[in-house]
Short mmCIF file of C-alpha atoms in Angstrom, two decimals:
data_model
loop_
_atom_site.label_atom_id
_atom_site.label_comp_id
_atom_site.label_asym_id
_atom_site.label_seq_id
_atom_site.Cartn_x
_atom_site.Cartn_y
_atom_site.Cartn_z
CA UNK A 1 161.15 -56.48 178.36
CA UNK A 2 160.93 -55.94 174.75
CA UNK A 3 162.55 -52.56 174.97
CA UNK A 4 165.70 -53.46 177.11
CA UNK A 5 166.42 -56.57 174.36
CA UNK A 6 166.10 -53.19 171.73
CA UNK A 7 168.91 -51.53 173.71
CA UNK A 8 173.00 -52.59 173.65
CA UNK A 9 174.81 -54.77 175.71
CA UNK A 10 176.07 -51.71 178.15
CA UNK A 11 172.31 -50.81 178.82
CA UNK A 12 171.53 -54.60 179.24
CA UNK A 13 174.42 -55.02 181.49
CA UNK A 14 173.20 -52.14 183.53
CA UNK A 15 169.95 -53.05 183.94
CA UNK A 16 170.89 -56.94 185.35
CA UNK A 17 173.53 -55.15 187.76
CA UNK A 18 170.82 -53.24 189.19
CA UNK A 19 168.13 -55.97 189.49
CA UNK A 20 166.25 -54.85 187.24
CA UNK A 21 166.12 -57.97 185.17
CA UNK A 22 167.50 -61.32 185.61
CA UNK A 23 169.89 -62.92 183.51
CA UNK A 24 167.05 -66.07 182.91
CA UNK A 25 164.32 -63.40 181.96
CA UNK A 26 167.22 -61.83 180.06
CA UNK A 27 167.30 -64.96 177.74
CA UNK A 28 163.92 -65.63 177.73
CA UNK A 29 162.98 -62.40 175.89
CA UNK A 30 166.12 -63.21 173.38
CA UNK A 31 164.15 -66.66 173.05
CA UNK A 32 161.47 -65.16 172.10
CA UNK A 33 162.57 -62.66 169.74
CA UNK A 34 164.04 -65.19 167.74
CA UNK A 35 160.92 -67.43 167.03
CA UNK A 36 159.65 -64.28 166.46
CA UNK A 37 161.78 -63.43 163.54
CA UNK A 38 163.42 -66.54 163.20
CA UNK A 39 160.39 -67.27 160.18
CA UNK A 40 161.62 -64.04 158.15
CA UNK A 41 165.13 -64.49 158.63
CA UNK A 42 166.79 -67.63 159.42
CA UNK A 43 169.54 -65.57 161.25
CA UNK A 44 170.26 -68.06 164.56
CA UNK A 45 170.58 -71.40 163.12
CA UNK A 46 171.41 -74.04 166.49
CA UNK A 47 170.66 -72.90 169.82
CA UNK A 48 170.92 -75.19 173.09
CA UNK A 49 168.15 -72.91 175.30
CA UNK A 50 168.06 -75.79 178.14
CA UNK A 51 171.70 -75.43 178.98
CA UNK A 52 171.54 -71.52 178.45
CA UNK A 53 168.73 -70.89 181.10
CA UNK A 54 170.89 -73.49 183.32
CA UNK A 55 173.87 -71.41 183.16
CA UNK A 56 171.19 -68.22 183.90
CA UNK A 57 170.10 -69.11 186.36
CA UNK A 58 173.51 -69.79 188.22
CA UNK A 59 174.79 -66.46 187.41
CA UNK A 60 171.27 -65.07 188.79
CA UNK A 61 172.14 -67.20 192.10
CA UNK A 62 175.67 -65.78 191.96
CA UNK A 63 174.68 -62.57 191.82
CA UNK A 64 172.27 -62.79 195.02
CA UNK A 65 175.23 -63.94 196.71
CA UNK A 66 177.16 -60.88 195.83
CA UNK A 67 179.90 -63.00 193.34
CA UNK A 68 180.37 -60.61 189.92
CA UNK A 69 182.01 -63.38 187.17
CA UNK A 70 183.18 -60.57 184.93
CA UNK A 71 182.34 -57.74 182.72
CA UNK A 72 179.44 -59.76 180.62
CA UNK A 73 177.88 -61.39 184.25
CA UNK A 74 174.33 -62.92 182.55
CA UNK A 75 174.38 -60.96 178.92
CA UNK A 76 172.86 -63.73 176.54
CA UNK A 77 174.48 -63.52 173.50
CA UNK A 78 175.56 -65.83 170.23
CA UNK A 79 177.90 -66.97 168.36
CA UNK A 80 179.03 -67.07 164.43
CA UNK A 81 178.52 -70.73 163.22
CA UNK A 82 182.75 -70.62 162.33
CA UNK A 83 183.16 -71.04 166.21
CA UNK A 84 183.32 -74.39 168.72
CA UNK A 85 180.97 -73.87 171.34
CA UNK A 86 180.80 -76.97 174.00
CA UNK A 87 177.51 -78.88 172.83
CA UNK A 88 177.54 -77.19 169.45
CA UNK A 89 180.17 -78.16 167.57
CA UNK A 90 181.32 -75.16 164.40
CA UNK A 91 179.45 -76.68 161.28
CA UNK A 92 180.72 -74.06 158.83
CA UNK A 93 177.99 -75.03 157.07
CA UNK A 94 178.68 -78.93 156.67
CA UNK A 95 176.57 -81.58 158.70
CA UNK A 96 179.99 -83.68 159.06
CA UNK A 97 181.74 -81.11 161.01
CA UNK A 98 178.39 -80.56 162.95
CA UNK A 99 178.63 -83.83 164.39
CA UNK A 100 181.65 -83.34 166.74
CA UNK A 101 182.32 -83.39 170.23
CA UNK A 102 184.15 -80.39 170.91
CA UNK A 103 184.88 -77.45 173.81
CA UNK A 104 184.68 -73.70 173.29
CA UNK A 105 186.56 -71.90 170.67
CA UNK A 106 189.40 -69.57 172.48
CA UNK A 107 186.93 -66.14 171.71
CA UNK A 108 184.28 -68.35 173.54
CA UNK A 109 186.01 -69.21 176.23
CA UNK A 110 187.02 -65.98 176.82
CA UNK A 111 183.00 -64.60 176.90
CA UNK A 112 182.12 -67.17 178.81
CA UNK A 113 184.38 -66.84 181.54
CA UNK A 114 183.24 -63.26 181.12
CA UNK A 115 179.73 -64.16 182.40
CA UNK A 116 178.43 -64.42 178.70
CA UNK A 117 175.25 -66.48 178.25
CA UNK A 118 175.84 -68.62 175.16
CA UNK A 119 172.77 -69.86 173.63
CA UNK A 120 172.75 -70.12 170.30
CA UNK A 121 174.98 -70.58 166.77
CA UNK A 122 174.50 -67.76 163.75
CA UNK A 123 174.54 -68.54 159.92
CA UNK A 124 177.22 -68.87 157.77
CA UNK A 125 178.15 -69.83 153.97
CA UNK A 126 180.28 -72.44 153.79
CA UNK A 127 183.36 -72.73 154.81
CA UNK A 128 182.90 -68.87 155.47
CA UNK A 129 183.68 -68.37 151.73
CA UNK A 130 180.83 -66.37 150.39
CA UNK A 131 179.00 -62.57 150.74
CA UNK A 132 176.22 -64.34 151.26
CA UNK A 133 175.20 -66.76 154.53
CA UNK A 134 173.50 -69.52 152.68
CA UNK A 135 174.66 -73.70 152.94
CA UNK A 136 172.58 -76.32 152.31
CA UNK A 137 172.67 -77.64 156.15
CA UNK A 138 170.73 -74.56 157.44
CA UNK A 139 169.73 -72.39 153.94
CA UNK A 140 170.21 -68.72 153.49
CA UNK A 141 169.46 -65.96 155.82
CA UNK A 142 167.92 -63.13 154.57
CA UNK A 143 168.46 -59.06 155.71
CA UNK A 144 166.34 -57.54 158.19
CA UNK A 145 166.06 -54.59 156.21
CA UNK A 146 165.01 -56.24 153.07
CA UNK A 147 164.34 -59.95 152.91
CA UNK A 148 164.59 -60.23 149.50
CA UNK A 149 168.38 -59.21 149.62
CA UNK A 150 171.58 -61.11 151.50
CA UNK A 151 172.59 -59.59 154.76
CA UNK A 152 176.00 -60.33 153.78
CA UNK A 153 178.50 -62.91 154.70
CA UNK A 154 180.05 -64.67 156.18
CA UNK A 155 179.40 -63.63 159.28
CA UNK A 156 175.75 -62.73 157.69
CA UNK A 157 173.78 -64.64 160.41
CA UNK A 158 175.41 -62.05 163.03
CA UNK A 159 174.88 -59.09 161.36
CA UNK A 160 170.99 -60.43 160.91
CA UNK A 161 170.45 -61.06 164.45
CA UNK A 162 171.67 -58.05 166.10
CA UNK A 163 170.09 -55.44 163.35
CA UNK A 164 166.64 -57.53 164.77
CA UNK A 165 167.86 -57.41 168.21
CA UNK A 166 167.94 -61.23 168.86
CA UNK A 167 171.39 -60.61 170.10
CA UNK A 168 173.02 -57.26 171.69
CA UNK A 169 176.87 -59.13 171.17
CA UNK A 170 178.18 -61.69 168.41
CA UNK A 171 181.90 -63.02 167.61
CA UNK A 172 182.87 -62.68 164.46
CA UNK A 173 185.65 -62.98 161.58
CA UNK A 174 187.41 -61.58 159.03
CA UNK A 175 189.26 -62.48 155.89
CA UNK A 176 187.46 -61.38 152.80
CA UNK A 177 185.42 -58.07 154.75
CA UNK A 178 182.92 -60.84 156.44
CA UNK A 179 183.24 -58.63 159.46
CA UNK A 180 182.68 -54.93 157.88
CA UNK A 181 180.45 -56.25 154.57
CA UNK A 182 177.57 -58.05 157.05
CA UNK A 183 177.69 -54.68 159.29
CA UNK A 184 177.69 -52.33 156.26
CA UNK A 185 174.52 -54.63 154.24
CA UNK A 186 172.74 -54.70 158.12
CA UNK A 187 173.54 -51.09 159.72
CA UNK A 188 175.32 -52.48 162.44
CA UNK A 189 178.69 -52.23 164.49
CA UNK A 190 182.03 -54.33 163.85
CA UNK A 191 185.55 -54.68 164.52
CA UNK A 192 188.30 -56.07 162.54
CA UNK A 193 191.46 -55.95 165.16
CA UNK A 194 194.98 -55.83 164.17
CA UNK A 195 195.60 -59.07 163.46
CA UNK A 196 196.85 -61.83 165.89
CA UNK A 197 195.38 -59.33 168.52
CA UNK A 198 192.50 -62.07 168.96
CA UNK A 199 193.46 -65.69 168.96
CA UNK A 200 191.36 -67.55 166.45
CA UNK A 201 191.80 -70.96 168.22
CA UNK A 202 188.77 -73.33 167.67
CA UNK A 203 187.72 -71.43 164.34
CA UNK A 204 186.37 -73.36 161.63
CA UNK A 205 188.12 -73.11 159.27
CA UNK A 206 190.91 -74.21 158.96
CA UNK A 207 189.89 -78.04 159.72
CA UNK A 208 188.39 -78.66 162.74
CA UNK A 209 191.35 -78.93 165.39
CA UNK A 210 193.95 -77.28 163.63
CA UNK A 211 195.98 -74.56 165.98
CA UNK A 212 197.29 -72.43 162.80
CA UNK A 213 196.88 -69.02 163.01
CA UNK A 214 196.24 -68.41 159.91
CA UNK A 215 197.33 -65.16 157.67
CA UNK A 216 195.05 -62.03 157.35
CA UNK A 217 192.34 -64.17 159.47
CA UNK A 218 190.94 -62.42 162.55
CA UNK A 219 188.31 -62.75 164.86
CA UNK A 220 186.26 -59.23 166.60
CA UNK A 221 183.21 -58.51 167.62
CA UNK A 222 180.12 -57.29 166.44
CA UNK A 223 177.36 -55.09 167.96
CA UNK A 224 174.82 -52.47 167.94
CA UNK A 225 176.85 -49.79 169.46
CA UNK A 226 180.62 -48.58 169.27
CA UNK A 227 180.94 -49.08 173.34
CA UNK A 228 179.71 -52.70 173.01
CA UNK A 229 182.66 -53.20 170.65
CA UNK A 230 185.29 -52.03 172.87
CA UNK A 231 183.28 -54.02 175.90
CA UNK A 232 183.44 -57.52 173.83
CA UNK A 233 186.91 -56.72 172.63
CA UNK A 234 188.63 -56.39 175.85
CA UNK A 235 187.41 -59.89 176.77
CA UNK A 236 188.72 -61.47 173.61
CA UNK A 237 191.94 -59.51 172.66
CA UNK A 238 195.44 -60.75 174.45
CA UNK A 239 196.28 -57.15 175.89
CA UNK A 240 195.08 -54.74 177.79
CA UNK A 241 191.85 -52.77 176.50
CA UNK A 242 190.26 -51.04 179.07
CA UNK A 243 186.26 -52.87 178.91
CA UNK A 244 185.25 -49.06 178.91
CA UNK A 245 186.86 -45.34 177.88
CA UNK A 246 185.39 -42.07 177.21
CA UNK A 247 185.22 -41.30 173.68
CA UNK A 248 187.41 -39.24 171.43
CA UNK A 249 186.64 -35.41 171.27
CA UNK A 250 185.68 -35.19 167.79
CA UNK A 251 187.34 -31.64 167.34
CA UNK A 252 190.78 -32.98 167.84
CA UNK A 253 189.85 -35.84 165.38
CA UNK A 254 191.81 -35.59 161.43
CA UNK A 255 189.78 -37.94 159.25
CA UNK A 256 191.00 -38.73 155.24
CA UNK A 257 188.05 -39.37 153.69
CA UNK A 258 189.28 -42.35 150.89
CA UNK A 259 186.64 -42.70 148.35
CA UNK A 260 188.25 -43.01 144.94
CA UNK A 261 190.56 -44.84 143.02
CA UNK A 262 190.37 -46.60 139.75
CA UNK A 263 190.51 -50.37 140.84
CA UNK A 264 187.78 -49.82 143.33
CA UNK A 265 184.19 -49.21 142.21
CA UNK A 266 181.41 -47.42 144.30
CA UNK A 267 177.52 -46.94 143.68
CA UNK A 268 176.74 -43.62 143.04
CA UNK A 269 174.06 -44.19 146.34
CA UNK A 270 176.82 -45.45 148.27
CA UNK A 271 179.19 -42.18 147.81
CA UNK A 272 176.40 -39.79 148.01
CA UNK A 273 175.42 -41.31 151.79
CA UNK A 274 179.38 -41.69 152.12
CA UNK A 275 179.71 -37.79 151.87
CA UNK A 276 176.67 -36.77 153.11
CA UNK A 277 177.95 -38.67 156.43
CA UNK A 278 181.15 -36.92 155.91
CA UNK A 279 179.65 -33.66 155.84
CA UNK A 280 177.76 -34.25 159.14
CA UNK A 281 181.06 -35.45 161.31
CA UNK A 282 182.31 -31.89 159.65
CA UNK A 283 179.60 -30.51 161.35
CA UNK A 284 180.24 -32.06 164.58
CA UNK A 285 183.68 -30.82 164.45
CA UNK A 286 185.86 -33.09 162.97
CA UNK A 287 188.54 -32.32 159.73
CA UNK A 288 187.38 -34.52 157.16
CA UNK A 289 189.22 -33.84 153.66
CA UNK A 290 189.09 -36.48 150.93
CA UNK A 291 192.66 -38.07 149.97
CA UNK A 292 194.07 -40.55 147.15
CA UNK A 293 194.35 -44.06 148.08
CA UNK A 294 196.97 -43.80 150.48
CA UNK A 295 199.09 -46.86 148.94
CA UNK A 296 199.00 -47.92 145.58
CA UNK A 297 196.23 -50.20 145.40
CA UNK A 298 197.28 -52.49 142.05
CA UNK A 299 200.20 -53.69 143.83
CA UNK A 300 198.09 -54.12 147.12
CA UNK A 301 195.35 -56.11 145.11
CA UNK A 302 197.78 -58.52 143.85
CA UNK A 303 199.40 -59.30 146.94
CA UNK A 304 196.09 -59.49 148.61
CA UNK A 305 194.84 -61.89 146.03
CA UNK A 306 198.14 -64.19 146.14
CA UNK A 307 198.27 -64.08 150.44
CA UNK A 308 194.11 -64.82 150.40
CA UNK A 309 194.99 -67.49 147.85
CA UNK A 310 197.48 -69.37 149.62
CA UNK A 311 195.04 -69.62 152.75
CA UNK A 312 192.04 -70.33 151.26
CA UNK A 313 193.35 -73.09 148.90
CA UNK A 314 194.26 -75.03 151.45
CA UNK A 315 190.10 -75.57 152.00
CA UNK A 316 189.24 -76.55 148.43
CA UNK A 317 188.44 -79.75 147.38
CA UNK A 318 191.43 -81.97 145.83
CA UNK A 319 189.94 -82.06 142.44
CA UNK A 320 189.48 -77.84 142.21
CA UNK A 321 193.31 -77.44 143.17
CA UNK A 322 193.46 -79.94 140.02
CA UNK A 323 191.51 -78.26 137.80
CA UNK A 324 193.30 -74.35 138.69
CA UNK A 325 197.10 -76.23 138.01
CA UNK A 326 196.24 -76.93 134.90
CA UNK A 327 194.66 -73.77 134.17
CA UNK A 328 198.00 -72.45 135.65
CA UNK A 329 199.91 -71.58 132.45
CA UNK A 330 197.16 -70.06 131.04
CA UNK A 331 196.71 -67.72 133.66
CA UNK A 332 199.89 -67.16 133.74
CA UNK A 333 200.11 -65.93 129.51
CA UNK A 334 197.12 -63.91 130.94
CA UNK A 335 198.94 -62.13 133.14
CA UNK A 336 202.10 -61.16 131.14
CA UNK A 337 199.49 -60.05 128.74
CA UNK A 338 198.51 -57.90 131.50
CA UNK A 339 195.19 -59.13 133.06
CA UNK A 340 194.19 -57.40 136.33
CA UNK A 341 193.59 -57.63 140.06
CA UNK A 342 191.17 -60.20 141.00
CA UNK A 343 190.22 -61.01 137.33
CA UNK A 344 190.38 -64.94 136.87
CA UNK A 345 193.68 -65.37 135.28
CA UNK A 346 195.14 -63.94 139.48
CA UNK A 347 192.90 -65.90 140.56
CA UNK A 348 194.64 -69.06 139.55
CA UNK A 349 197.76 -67.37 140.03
CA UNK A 350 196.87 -67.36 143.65
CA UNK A 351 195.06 -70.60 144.54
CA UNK A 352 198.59 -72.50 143.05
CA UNK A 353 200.88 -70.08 144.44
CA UNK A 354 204.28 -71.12 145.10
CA UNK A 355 206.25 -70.30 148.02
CA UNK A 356 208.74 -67.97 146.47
CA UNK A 357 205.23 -66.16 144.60
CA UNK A 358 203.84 -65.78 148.32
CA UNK A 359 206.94 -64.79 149.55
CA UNK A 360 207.27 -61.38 146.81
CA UNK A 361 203.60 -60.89 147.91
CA UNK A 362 204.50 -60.48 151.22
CA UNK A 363 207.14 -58.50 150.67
CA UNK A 364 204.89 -55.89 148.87
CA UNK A 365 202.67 -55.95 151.76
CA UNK A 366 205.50 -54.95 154.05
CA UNK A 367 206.65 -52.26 151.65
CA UNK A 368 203.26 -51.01 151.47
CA UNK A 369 203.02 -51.10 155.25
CA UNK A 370 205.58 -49.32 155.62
CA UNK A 371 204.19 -46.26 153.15
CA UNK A 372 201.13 -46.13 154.90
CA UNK A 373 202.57 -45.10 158.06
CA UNK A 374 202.81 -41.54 156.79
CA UNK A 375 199.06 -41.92 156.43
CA UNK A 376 198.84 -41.85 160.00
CA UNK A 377 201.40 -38.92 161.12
CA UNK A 378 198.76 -36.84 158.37
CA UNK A 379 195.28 -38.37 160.04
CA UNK A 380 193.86 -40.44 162.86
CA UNK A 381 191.83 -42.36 160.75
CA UNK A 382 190.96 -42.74 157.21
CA UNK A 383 187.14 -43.61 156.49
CA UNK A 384 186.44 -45.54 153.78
CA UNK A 385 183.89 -47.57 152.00
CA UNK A 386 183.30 -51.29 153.12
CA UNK A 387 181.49 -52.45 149.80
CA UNK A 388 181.04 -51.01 147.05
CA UNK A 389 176.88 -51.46 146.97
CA UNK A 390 174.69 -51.97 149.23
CA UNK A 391 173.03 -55.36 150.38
CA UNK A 392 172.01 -57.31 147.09
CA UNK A 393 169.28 -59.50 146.17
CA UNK A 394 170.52 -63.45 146.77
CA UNK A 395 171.95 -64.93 144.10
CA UNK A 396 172.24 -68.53 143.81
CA UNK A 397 174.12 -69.07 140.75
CA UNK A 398 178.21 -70.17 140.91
CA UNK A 399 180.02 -67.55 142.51
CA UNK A 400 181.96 -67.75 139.02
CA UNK A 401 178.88 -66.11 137.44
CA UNK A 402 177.59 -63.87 139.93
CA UNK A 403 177.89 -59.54 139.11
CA UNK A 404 176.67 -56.71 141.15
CA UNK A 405 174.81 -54.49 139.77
CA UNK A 406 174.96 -50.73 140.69
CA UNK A 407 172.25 -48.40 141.03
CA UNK A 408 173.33 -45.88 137.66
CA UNK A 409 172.64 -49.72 135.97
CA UNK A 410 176.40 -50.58 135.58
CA UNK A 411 177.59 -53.73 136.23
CA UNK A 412 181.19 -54.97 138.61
CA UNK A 413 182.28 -58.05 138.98
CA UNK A 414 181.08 -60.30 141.96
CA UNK A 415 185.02 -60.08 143.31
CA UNK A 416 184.94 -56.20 143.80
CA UNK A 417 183.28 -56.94 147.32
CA UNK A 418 186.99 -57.52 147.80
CA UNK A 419 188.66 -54.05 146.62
CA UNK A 420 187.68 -51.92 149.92
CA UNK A 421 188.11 -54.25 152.40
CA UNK A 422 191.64 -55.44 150.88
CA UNK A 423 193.54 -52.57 152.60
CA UNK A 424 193.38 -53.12 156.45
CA UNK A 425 193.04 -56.34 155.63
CA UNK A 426 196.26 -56.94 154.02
CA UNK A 427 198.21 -54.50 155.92
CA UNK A 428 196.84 -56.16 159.41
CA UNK A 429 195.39 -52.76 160.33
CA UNK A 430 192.58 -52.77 162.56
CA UNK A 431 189.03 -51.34 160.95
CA UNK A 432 185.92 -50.24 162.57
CA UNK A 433 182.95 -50.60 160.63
CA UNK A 434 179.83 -48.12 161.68
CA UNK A 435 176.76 -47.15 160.33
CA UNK A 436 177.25 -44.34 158.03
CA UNK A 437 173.65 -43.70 156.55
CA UNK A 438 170.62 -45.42 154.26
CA UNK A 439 170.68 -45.14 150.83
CA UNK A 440 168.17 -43.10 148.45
CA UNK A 441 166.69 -46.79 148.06
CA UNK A 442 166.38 -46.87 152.15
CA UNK A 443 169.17 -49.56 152.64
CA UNK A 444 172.02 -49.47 154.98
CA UNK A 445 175.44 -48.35 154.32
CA UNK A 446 178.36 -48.55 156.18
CA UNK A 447 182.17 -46.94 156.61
CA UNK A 448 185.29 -48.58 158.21
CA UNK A 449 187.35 -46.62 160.41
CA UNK A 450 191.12 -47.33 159.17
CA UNK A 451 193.66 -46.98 162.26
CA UNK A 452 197.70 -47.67 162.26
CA UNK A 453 198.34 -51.28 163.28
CA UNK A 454 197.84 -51.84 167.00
CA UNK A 455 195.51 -48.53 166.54
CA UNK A 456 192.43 -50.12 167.84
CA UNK A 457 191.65 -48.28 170.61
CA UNK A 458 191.83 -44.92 168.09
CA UNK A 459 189.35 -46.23 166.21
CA UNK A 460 187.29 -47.43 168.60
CA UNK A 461 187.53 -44.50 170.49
CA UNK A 462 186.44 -42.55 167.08
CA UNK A 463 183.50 -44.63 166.31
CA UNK A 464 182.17 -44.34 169.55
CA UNK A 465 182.23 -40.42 169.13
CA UNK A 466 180.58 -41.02 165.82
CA UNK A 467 177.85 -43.25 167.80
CA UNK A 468 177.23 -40.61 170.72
CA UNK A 469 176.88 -37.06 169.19
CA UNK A 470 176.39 -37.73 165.45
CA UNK A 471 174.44 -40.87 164.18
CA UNK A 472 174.29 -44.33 165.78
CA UNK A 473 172.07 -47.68 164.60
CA UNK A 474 169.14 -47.76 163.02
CA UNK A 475 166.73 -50.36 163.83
CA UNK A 476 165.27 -51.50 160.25
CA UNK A 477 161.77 -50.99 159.50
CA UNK A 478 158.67 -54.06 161.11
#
């Protein structure tokens, strides 16, 4: 049993069509794979196993009538801690919210009705505003391959649990990179879709019952292979993905590899597995030629920072949003004087936006969307970096004076986990995020898959290439 819980959710799924395994023996073996690991890692935080085998077992007696549910018929699976799940209520990392009576998140609802097994909630910072998955309800989760380090955030606890193979599918999302970062720091698969593809009804946040659908927020899955993406995605998205496709032929495939530009820093370990990885999809017969950043990135930052701004302000506390408006015409002296992207002077800027300042931002973004099309005539995807290190040791200081710190010794600031991501993110491009290699240091490191907007099946179909005939996940080390 322990090696069909190692394999993806299309193997898994195979195996209970055939009889092979039931859906309760399934979730048994999940069960026990997390109080197996659960000591080391702290990855699945709230589980409801009684209601889980329940719900097993019916599918199990479903199937020996001959009924099929739908495309995830008895796959146990779980669930990022940002999402309503009947019986466990989104905490976001906050006992009050935990304490709710609530029904299933639209992504949920979707799986379920799928034949998904739901059985248990994954770690999160809180309020989904950190790189690392650590609150004080549940306490930090730590990375498979190194336990010592973060395995990213926020949707760390999912990225955690399916590098260990406690889970072959999670639901995630994305604002900040808390799909691609977790995936990149764990090895693993994710997708950010074109946003709005997904509805992200019943995510926490914004408040618990609000129906906003929020700016530059999206909600994909997450997985240990490129098939499982596309499998998860076509239950979730509002179109029509096919749950299945062959993937793309690799010689027909024009990827621009993006690794450089001045406002976006990169461990030296980080581009030497980058372009190793490039030279083996060479190899397999793709074009891969590096490019400049295919927009111009300053403006991009800025708008980025003042459209992340205006949605994440509305989550901080009355007397922060205080604090930053008086600090407002400082910030702004700082800025004529020319301070940068993301430094703390925008950072202000943005949190106390005004409507008119969000509205130029958004205007640059559809400028800039507009450029990047040309990208796309030129290459079916552009792979990038997702962060610019790999996963780092926890930090528990203020986010205000947190740094990374590269491998050559240099330091970045703690906001540069922001700079790679910021492009399909901003744009509402959909990004793939697949392993791409370990570091000297033996940590993983992962690339996102850029594709047009509405591109998701290109990218999907790419990374799923990538995944059969050149290099796939990596389980980390016992």
């Amino acid at each position: 049993m322990d090696s069909l819980i190692d394999q993806d959710a299309t193997t898994q799924l195979a195996a209970l069509a055939a009889g092979r395994v039931s859906s309760a023996e399934l979730l048994k073996a999940a069960l026990a794979r997390h109080a197996e690991t659960h000591g080391r890692l702290n990855a699945v935080v709230a589980s409801d196993p009684e209601r889980a085998l329940e719900r097993a077992r019916a599918l199990d007696d479903a199937r020996s009538r001959g009924e099929i549910l739908g495309p995830l018929m008895g796959l146990p699976m779980t669930v990022k801690d940002t999402f309503d799940v009947a019986g466990m209520a989104a905490s976001s990392g906050l006992a009050e919210f935990r304490r709710r009576m609530t029904g299933d998140a639209a992504a949920v609802q979707h799986a379920r009705r799928a034949g998904a097994v739901i059985w248990g909630k994954t770690n999160v910072p809180v309020m989904a505003a950190d790189w690392q998955s650590v609150n004080g309800l549940y306490g930090a989760t730590n990375n498979p391959w190194d336990v010592s380090r973060t395995p990213g955030g926020s949707s760390g606890g999912a990225a955690a649990a399916l590098a260990a193979r406690v889970t072959a599918l999670e639901i995630g999302s994305d604002i900040g990179g808390s799909l691609r970062v977790p995936a990149s720091f764990c090895g693993v698969y994710s997708h950010k879709p074109t946003w709005g593809l997904v509805s992200p009804r019943g995510h926490v946040p914004p408040h618990p019952g609000s129906y906003a659908e929020r700016d530059l927020n999206v909600v994909g899955p997450m997985a240990r292979s490129a098939r499982d993406l596309r499998l998860l995605l076509s239950t979730l998205e509002a179109g029509s993905l096919a749950p299945s496709a062959p993937p793309a032929d690799l010689k027909d495939v024009r990827i621009g590899l993006w690794l450089d530009d001045p406002l976006c820093p990169l461990d030296p370990q980080v581009r030497a597995t980058l372009e190793t990885f490039a030279g083996e999809l060479r190899a397999a017969g793709a074009v891969v030629e590096p490019i400049l950043s295919p927009v111009d990135m300053r403006a991009l930052l800025f708008a980025y920072q003042t459209l992340l701004g205006a949605v994440i302000a509305e989550d901080l506390p009355p007397m922060t949003l205080r604090a930053m408006e008086f600090a407002r015409p400082f910030a702004r002296l700082a800025m004529a004087r020319g301070a940068k992207p993301l430094s703390p002077a925008a950072n202000v800027m943005a949190y106390t936006a005004r409507h008119r300042e969000w509205l130029a931002a958004d205007a640059v973004r559809a400028r800039l969307r507009h450029e990047i099309g040309a990208a796309f005539d030129s290459w079916s995807v552009i792979l990038a970096p997702i962060a610019p290190v790999p996963a780092f040791p926890h930090d528990a200081r203020p986010i205000v004076r947190r740094s990374l710190v590269m491998s050559d010794g240099k330091t970045i600031p703690y906001s540069s986990l922001l700079t790679w991501i910021s492009l399909a993110t901003t744009l509402h491009l959909p990004a793939t995020a697949i392993p791409a290699g370990l570091t000297a240091g033996g940590l993983p490191v992962g690339a996102q898959l850029i594709g047009p907007r509405g591109g998701d099946a290109r990218t999907l179909a790419v990374a799923q290439a990538i995944d059969e005939t050149v290099r796939g996940f990596q389980p980390p080390p016992a």
